[in-house]
mmCIF file of C-alpha atoms in Angstrom:
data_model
loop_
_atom_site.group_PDB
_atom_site.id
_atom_site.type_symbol
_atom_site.label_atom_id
_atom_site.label_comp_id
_atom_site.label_asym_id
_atom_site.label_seq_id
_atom_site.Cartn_x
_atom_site.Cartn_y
_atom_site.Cartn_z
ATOM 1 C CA UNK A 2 184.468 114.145 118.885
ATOM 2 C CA UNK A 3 181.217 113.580 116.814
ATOM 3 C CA UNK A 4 181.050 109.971 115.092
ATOM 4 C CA UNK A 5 179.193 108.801 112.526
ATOM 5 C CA UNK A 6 176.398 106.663 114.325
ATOM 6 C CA UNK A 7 175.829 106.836 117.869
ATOM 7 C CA UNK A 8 174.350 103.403 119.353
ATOM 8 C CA UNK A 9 172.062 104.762 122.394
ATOM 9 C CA UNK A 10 170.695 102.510 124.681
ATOM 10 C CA UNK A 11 168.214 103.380 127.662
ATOM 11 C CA UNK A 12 169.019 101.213 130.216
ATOM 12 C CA UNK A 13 166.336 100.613 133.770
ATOM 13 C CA UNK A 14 166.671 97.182 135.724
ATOM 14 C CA UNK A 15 167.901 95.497 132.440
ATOM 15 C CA UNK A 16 170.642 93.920 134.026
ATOM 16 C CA UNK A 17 169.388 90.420 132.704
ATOM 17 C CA UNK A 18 169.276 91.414 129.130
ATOM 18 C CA UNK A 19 171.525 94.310 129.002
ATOM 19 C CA UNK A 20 175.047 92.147 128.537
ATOM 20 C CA UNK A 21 173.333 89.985 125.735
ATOM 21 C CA UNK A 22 172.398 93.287 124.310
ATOM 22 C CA UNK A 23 175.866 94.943 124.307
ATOM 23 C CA UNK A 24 177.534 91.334 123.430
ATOM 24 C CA UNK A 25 175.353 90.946 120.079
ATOM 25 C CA UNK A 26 176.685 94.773 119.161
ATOM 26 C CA UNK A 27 180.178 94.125 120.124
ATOM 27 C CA UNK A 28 179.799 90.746 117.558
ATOM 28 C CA UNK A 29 178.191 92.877 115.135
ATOM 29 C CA UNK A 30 179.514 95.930 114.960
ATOM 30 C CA UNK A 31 178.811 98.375 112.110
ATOM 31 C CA UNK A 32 181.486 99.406 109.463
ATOM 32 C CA UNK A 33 181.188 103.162 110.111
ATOM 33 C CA UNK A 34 182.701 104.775 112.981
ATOM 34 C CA UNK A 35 180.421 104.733 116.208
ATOM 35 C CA UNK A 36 180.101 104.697 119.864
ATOM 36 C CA UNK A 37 177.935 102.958 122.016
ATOM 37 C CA UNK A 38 176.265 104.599 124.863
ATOM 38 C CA UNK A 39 174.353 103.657 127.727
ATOM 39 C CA UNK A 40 172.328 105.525 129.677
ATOM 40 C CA UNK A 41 171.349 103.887 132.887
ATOM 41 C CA UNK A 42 168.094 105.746 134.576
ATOM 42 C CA UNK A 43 169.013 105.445 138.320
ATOM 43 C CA UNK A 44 168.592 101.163 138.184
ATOM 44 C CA UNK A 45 168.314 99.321 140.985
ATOM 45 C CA UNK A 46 168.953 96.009 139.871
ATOM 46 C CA UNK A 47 173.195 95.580 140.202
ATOM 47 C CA UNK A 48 173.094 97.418 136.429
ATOM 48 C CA UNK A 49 175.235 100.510 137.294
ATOM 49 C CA UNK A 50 177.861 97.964 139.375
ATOM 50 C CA UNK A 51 178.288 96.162 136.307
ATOM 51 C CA UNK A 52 178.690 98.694 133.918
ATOM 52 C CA UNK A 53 180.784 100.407 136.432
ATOM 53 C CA UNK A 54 183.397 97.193 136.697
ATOM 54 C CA UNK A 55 184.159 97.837 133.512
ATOM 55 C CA UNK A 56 183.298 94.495 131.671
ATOM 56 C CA UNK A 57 180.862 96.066 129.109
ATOM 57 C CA UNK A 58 183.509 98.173 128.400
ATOM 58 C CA UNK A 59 185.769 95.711 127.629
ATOM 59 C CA UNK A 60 183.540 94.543 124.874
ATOM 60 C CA UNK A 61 184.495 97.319 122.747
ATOM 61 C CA UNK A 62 187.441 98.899 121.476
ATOM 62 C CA UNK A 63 188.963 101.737 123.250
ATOM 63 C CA UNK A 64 186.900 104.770 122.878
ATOM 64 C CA UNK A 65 183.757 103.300 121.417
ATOM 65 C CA UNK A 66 181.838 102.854 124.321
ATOM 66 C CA UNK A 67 180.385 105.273 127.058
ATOM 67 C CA UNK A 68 178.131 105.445 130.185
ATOM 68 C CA UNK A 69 175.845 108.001 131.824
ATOM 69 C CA UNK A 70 174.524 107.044 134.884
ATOM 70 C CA UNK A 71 171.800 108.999 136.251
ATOM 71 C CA UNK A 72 170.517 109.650 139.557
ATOM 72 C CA UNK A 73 166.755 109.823 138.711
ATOM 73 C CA UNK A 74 164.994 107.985 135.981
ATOM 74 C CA UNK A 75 164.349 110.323 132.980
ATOM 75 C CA UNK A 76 162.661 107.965 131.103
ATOM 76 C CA UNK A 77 163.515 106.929 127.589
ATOM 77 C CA UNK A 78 162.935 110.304 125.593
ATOM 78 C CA UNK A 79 164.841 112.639 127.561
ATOM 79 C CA UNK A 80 167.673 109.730 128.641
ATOM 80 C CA UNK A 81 168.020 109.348 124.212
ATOM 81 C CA UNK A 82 167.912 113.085 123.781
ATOM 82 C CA UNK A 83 170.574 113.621 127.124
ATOM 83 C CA UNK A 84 172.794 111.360 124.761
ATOM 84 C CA UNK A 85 172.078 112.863 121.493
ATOM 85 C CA UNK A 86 173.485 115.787 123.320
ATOM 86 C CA UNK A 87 176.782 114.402 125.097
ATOM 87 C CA UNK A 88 177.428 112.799 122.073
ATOM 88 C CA UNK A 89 177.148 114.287 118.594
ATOM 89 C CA UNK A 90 176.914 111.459 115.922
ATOM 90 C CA UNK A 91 175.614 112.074 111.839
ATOM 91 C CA UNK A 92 173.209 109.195 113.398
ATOM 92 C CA UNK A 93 171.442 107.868 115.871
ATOM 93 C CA UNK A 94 170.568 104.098 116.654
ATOM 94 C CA UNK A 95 167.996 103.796 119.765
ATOM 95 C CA UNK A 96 168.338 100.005 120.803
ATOM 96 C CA UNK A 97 165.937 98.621 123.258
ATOM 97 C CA UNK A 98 168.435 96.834 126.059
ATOM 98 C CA UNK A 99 166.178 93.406 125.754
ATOM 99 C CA UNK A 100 167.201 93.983 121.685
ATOM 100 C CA UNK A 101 170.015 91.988 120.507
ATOM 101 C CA UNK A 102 171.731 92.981 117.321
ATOM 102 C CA UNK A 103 171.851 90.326 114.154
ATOM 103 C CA UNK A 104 174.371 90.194 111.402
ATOM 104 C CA UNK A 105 174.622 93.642 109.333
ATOM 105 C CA UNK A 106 171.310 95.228 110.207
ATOM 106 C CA UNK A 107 172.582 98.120 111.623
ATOM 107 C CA UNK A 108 174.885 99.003 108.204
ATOM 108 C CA UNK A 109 171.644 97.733 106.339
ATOM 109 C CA UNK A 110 169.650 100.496 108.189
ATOM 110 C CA UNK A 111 172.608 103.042 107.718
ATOM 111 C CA UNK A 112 172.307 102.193 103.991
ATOM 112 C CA UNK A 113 168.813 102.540 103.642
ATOM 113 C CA UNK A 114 169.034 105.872 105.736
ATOM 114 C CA UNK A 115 171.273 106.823 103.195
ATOM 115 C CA UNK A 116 169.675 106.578 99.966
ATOM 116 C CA UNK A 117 166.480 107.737 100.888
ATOM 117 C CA UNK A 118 166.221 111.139 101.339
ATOM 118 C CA UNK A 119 163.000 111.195 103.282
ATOM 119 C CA UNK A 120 164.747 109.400 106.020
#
């Protein structure tokens, strides 16, 4: 089902920032319908057992969040573009996993997405 924004994040070895990352979305969540989804790049670090157990999952309502786990490390265009793919969205939001969302930036960026038409 395509939503409106699709929150893509590339994860490899971020296991020490990716929680904070997924916690500040989960706090500040924009008001359009969206999905997060990771894309873990064959990590090494404990990140595909945690996003396995479920627990970043449970920061998000049912249905708004989603994993790929790779078994090779695609690096960050083709892992974005394999979610663009899986996941059809009016628009994308590439967050770094050592990023940490603040307030209503990402319905600020919608909005200014929006209005201009060179965007």
């Amino acid at each position: 089902m395509k939503s409106a924004l699709s929150i893509i994040i590339v994860n490899w070895n971020g296991k020490d920032v990716l929680p904070a990352c997924l916690r500040s979305v989960a706090d500040n969540p924009p008001s359009v319908d969206y999905r997060v989804v990771v894309v873990d790049n064959a990590s090494t670090d404990e990140s595909r057992e945690w996003l396995a157990s479920g627990e970043a999952a449970r920061l998000f309502p049912p249905g708004r969040f989603e994993v790929i786990l790779n078994d090779e490390n695609l690096g960050f265009g083709r892992a974005n573009n394999q979610a663009m793919r899986a996941f059809p969205s009016d628009y994308y939001f590439l967050l770094n996993s050592d990023a940490e969302v603040l307030g209503k930036a990402i319905d600020v960026l919608l909005e200014t997405a929006r209005e201009d038409e060179n965007i």
